[in-house]
């Protein structure tokens, strides 16, 4: 809960063992901004076994955590989830396992709050799923991207899934509609990417020889009169990777207001497309505990299906 009049003492269970105290508090204090969490830890208002700790302290089973009473100023408070968003997120769960769940993320919703955004998907879902003591993102999707998003419901599951991600044991496939005719022989794009400040606090990405190694596999799903439906598999996981690599190849994604082209903008308007055409269609990962492969698919949203149908008949 975000506010309270009394000090809380919480005993750490097995599911929280090894978790940093700041992440433990962020998960438990639904609606409390990160800045306030770090402030109360820094001031010593949070104690573990009656001792001051730093934000990176790793909790152990049996630790007793003192959580002070909190009163939020209106400007600090994380926005409470609306009934509409609550229903949307509750109905967006595709599959749920013992320690994980896969959500069909709606487009337009950032995964995290911040930078003027009072509430993100993870903050909202923690309010919706009050039955869960632990809920963390395993990976991220851009704000304007829809589709499969994996979350962990326990710390052991999070560590296992993070390791699978690091070892490239997780398969993520995206569907994108790009301007023009993508060459069938263009199967990979390898171009280093660098993040930069585009002004007004906005961060963007560009191809730069001094940037980080980035590689994306592309495959043509369907050639259309003025566009191409492609499948994209990010071999690395850089910010905006698929979007920047597609634009670098000369075929920007339709509906991309950051890396698009005039041709793409005109075609998107013609198709009635009002969002980025990028959808995380499928996700395959080893299930924590059993190790068996789990494959999840997220159906293409109606607005993208409509635009695709228009593109098939567009001349």
Coordinates of C-alpha atoms in Angstrom, one line a residue:
X1 CA 0.0 0.0 0.0
X2 CA 1.2 3.5 -0.6
X3 CA 0.3 5.2 2.7
X4 CA 0.1 4.1 6.3
X5 CA 0.1 5.5 9.8
X6 CA 2.0 2.7 11.5
X7 CA 5.4 1.2 11.1
X8 CA 5.3 -2.2 9.4
X9 CA 7.6 -5.1 10.2
X10 CA 7.8 -7.6 7.4
X11 CA 9.6 -11.0 7.6
X12 CA 11.4 -12.0 4.4
X13 CA 10.3 -15.3 3.0
X14 CA 12.1 -17.7 0.6
X15 CA 10.6 -15.9 -2.5
X16 CA 12.4 -12.7 -1.5
X17 CA 15.7 -14.2 -0.5
X18 CA 18.6 -12.6 -2.4
X19 CA 16.4 -9.6 -3.5
X20 CA 17.8 -6.1 -3.1
X21 CA 16.0 -4.2 -0.4
X22 CA 15.1 -1.3 -2.8
X23 CA 13.4 -3.7 -5.2
X24 CA 11.6 -5.4 -2.3
X25 CA 10.2 -2.1 -1.2
X26 CA 9.2 -1.0 -4.7
X27 CA 7.3 -4.2 -5.2
X28 CA 5.6 -4.1 -1.8
X29 CA 4.8 -0.4 -1.7
X30 CA 2.4 -0.3 -4.6
X31 CA 2.0 3.3 -5.8
X32 CA 5.1 4.7 -4.1
X33 CA 7.6 6.3 -6.5
X34 CA 11.2 5.0 -6.6
X35 CA 12.6 8.4 -5.6
X36 CA 10.7 8.2 -2.3
X37 CA 11.9 4.6 -1.7
X38 CA 15.5 5.6 -2.1
X39 CA 15.0 8.6 0.1
X40 CA 13.7 6.6 3.1
X41 CA 16.5 4.0 2.7
X42 CA 19.1 6.8 2.5
X43 CA 17.7 8.5 5.7
X44 CA 17.8 5.2 7.6
X45 CA 14.0 5.0 8.0
X46 CA 14.1 1.5 6.5
X47 CA 15.9 -1.0 8.8
X48 CA 16.7 -4.6 8.4
X49 CA 17.0 -6.5 11.7
X50 CA 17.0 -3.0 13.4
X51 CA 20.1 -1.9 11.4
X52 CA 20.5 0.7 8.7
X53 CA 21.2 -0.8 5.2
X54 CA 22.0 0.5 1.8
X55 CA 19.7 0.2 -1.2
X56 CA 21.7 -2.7 -2.6
X57 CA 21.5 -4.8 0.5
X58 CA 20.5 -8.4 -0.3
X59 CA 17.8 -9.8 1.9
X60 CA 18.0 -13.2 3.5
X61 CA 15.2 -15.6 4.7
X62 CA 14.1 -14.5 8.2
X63 CA 15.2 -10.9 7.9
X64 CA 12.9 -8.4 9.5
X65 CA 12.3 -5.3 7.5
X66 CA 11.1 -2.1 9.1
X67 CA 8.9 0.0 6.7
X68 CA 8.1 3.5 8.0
X69 CA 4.7 5.1 7.7
X70 CA 4.5 7.0 4.4
X71 CA 2.5 10.1 3.4
X72 CA 2.8 11.1 -0.2
X73 CA 2.6 14.6 -1.5
X74 CA 0.1 14.9 -4.4
X75 CA 3.0 15.5 -6.9
X76 CA 4.8 12.4 -5.7
X77 CA 2.0 9.9 -5.8
X78 CA 1.9 7.3 -8.5
X79 CA -1.4 7.5 -10.3
X80 CA -3.9 5.0 -9.3
X81 CA -4.9 2.6 -12.0
X82 CA -8.2 3.4 -13.7
X83 CA -11.0 0.9 -14.0
X84 CA -10.6 0.8 -17.7
X85 CA -6.9 0.1 -17.5
X86 CA -7.5 -2.4 -14.7
X87 CA -9.9 -4.4 -16.9
X88 CA -7.6 -4.1 -19.9
X89 CA -4.6 -5.5 -18.1
X90 CA -6.6 -8.2 -16.3
X91 CA -7.9 -9.4 -19.7
X92 CA -4.5 -9.2 -21.4
X93 CA -2.9 -12.2 -19.6
X94 CA -2.2 -14.8 -22.3
X95 CA -0.8 -17.6 -20.2
X96 CA 0.2 -17.9 -16.5
X97 CA 2.5 -20.4 -14.9
X98 CA 3.6 -21.0 -11.3
X99 CA 6.3 -18.4 -11.4
X100 CA 5.6 -16.4 -14.5
X101 CA 3.0 -14.8 -16.7
X102 CA 2.9 -13.6 -20.3
X103 CA 0.9 -10.5 -21.1
X104 CA -0.4 -9.2 -24.4
X105 CA 0.9 -5.7 -23.9
X106 CA -1.3 -2.9 -25.3
X107 CA 0.4 -0.4 -27.5
X108 CA 0.8 3.1 -26.1
X109 CA 1.5 2.0 -22.6
X110 CA 5.1 2.3 -21.3
X111 CA 6.4 -0.7 -19.3
X112 CA 7.7 1.7 -16.6
X113 CA 6.5 5.0 -15.2
X114 CA 8.8 8.0 -15.2
X115 CA 9.7 11.0 -17.4
X116 CA 6.3 12.6 -16.9
X117 CA 4.5 9.3 -17.0
X118 CA 2.7 8.7 -13.6
X119 CA 2.0 5.1 -14.2
X120 CA 3.5 2.3 -16.3
X121 CA 2.4 -1.2 -17.1
X122 CA 4.4 -2.8 -14.2
X123 CA 3.1 -0.3 -11.6
X124 CA -0.4 -0.7 -12.8
X125 CA -0.2 -4.5 -12.9
X126 CA 1.1 -4.6 -9.3
X127 CA -2.1 -2.7 -8.3
X128 CA -4.3 -5.1 -10.4
X129 CA -2.6 -8.2 -9.1
X130 CA -2.7 -7.6 -5.3
X131 CA -2.5 -11.4 -4.8
X132 CA 1.2 -11.3 -5.9
X133 CA 4.0 -10.3 -3.4
X134 CA 6.5 -10.2 -6.3
X135 CA 6.1 -9.1 -9.9
X136 CA 9.0 -8.0 -12.1
X137 CA 9.6 -7.5 -15.8
X138 CA 11.9 -10.1 -17.5
X139 CA 12.4 -7.9 -20.6
X140 CA 10.9 -4.8 -22.0
X141 CA 8.9 -3.6 -25.0
X142 CA 8.8 -0.1 -26.5
X143 CA 5.9 2.0 -25.4
X144 CA 4.3 1.8 -28.9
X145 CA 4.9 -1.9 -29.4
X146 CA 2.2 -4.5 -28.6
X147 CA 2.5 -8.2 -27.9
X148 CA 4.2 -10.8 -25.7
X149 CA 5.7 -9.5 -22.5
X150 CA 7.1 -11.9 -19.9
X151 CA 7.0 -11.2 -16.2
X152 CA 8.3 -13.2 -13.2
X153 CA 6.1 -13.8 -10.2
X154 CA 9.0 -14.9 -7.9
X155 CA 12.6 -14.0 -7.5
X156 CA 13.9 -17.5 -8.3
X157 CA 11.8 -17.5 -11.5
X158 CA 13.2 -14.0 -12.4
X159 CA 16.8 -15.2 -12.0
X160 CA 16.2 -18.3 -14.1
X161 CA 14.5 -16.3 -16.9
X162 CA 17.2 -13.6 -16.8
X163 CA 19.9 -16.3 -17.2
X164 CA 17.9 -17.9 -20.1
X165 CA 17.8 -14.4 -21.7
X166 CA 21.5 -13.9 -21.2
X167 CA 22.3 -17.3 -22.7
X168 CA 20.1 -16.7 -25.8
X169 CA 17.7 -19.5 -24.8
X170 CA 14.7 -17.2 -25.3
X171 CA 13.3 -16.8 -28.8
X172 CA 11.4 -13.5 -29.6
X173 CA 9.7 -12.9 -32.9
X174 CA 8.1 -9.7 -34.0
X175 CA 5.8 -8.8 -36.9
X176 CA 6.4 -5.4 -38.7
X177 CA 5.0 -3.7 -41.7
X178 CA 7.6 -1.7 -43.6
X179 CA 7.5 0.7 -46.5
X180 CA 8.5 -0.6 -49.9
X181 CA 9.7 -4.0 -51.1
X182 CA 12.0 -5.7 -48.6
X183 CA 14.7 -7.7 -50.6
X184 CA 14.1 -11.4 -50.0
X185 CA 17.9 -11.9 -49.8
X186 CA 18.3 -9.3 -47.0
X187 CA 18.2 -11.7 -44.1
X188 CA 20.4 -9.9 -41.6
X189 CA 21.2 -6.4 -40.6
X190 CA 24.3 -5.8 -38.5
X191 CA 24.9 -2.2 -37.6
X192 CA 26.2 -0.8 -34.3
X193 CA 23.8 1.4 -32.4
X194 CA 24.4 4.4 -30.2
X195 CA 21.9 6.2 -27.9
X196 CA 21.8 10.0 -28.0
X197 CA 19.9 12.9 -26.6
X198 CA 17.5 14.2 -29.4
X199 CA 16.5 17.3 -27.3
X200 CA 13.7 17.9 -24.9
X201 CA 15.0 15.0 -22.8
X202 CA 14.1 12.5 -25.6
X203 CA 16.5 9.6 -26.1
X204 CA 16.9 8.2 -29.6
X205 CA 19.1 5.6 -31.3
X206 CA 21.3 5.9 -34.4
X207 CA 23.6 3.8 -36.4
X208 CA 27.2 4.7 -35.3
X209 CA 30.4 2.8 -35.8
X210 CA 31.3 3.6 -32.2
X211 CA 28.1 2.2 -30.9
X212 CA 27.2 -1.2 -29.4
X213 CA 27.1 -4.3 -31.5
X214 CA 23.6 -5.0 -32.8
X215 CA 22.2 -7.7 -35.1
X216 CA 18.7 -8.4 -36.3
X217 CA 17.4 -11.3 -38.5
X218 CA 14.7 -10.4 -40.9
X219 CA 12.4 -12.7 -43.0
X220 CA 9.7 -11.7 -45.5
X221 CA 6.3 -13.0 -44.5
X222 CA 4.3 -11.4 -47.3
X223 CA 5.1 -9.0 -50.1
X224 CA 2.4 -6.4 -50.6
X225 CA 1.9 -3.8 -53.4
X226 CA 3.5 -0.9 -51.5
X227 CA 4.8 -2.5 -48.3
X228 CA 6.2 -5.7 -46.9
X229 CA 5.1 -7.7 -43.9
X230 CA 8.3 -9.0 -42.2
X231 CA 9.3 -11.1 -39.3
X232 CA 12.1 -9.7 -37.1
X233 CA 14.2 -11.6 -34.6
X234 CA 16.5 -9.4 -32.5
X235 CA 19.7 -11.4 -32.0
X236 CA 20.9 -8.7 -29.6
X237 CA 18.6 -6.6 -27.4
X238 CA 19.3 -2.9 -28.0
X239 CA 16.8 -0.1 -27.6
X240 CA 14.7 0.5 -30.7
X241 CA 16.9 -2.1 -32.5
X242 CA 14.3 -3.4 -35.0
X243 CA 13.0 0.1 -35.9
X244 CA 16.5 1.6 -36.4
X245 CA 17.8 -1.5 -38.4
X246 CA 14.8 -1.5 -40.7
X247 CA 15.2 2.2 -41.3
X248 CA 18.9 1.7 -41.9
X249 CA 18.1 -0.9 -44.5
X250 CA 15.9 1.7 -46.3
X251 CA 12.5 0.3 -45.3
X252 CA 11.3 2.1 -42.1
X253 CA 8.4 0.7 -40.1
X254 CA 5.0 2.2 -40.9
X255 CA 3.6 4.4 -38.1
X256 CA 7.1 5.1 -36.7
X257 CA 7.2 8.7 -35.6
X258 CA 10.8 8.6 -34.6
X259 CA 12.6 6.8 -37.4
X260 CA 10.0 6.8 -40.2
X261 CA 10.1 8.4 -43.7
X262 CA 7.8 10.7 -45.6
X263 CA 6.8 7.9 -47.9
X264 CA 6.0 5.7 -44.9
X265 CA 4.0 8.5 -43.2
X266 CA 1.9 9.0 -46.3
X267 CA 1.3 5.2 -46.7
X268 CA 0.4 4.9 -43.0
X269 CA -2.2 7.7 -43.4
X270 CA -3.5 6.0 -46.5
X271 CA -4.0 2.7 -44.6
X272 CA -5.6 4.4 -41.7
X273 CA -2.7 3.3 -39.4
X274 CA -2.5 5.5 -36.3
X275 CA 0.2 3.6 -34.4
X276 CA 3.5 1.9 -34.9
X277 CA 3.2 -1.4 -36.8
X278 CA 5.4 -3.5 -34.5
X279 CA 4.0 -6.5 -32.6
X280 CA 5.8 -9.1 -30.5
X281 CA 4.0 -12.0 -32.0
X282 CA 5.7 -15.0 -30.3
X283 CA 7.9 -15.8 -27.3
X284 CA 9.5 -19.1 -26.5
X285 CA 11.4 -19.7 -23.2
X286 CA 12.4 -22.6 -20.9
X287 CA 10.0 -22.8 -18.0
X288 CA 11.6 -22.2 -14.6
X289 CA 11.8 -25.4 -12.7
X290 CA 10.9 -27.9 -15.4
X291 CA 13.0 -26.4 -18.2
X292 CA 10.4 -27.5 -20.8
X293 CA 10.0 -25.0 -23.7
X294 CA 7.0 -22.8 -23.4
X295 CA 5.8 -21.1 -26.6
X296 CA 3.2 -18.3 -26.5
X297 CA 1.7 -16.3 -29.4
X298 CA -0.2 -13.0 -29.2
X299 CA -2.8 -12.4 -31.8
X300 CA -2.4 -9.3 -34.0
X301 CA -4.5 -6.4 -32.6
X302 CA -7.5 -5.4 -34.6
X303 CA -6.1 -2.1 -35.7
X304 CA -3.0 -3.8 -37.2
X305 CA -5.2 -6.5 -38.9
X306 CA -7.3 -3.7 -40.5
X307 CA -4.2 -1.8 -41.8
X308 CA -2.8 -5.1 -43.1
X309 CA -6.0 -5.9 -45.0
X310 CA -5.9 -2.3 -46.5
X311 CA -2.3 -2.8 -47.5
X312 CA -3.1 -6.0 -49.3
X313 CA -5.5 -4.1 -51.6
X314 CA -3.5 -0.8 -51.8
X315 CA -2.1 0.3 -55.1

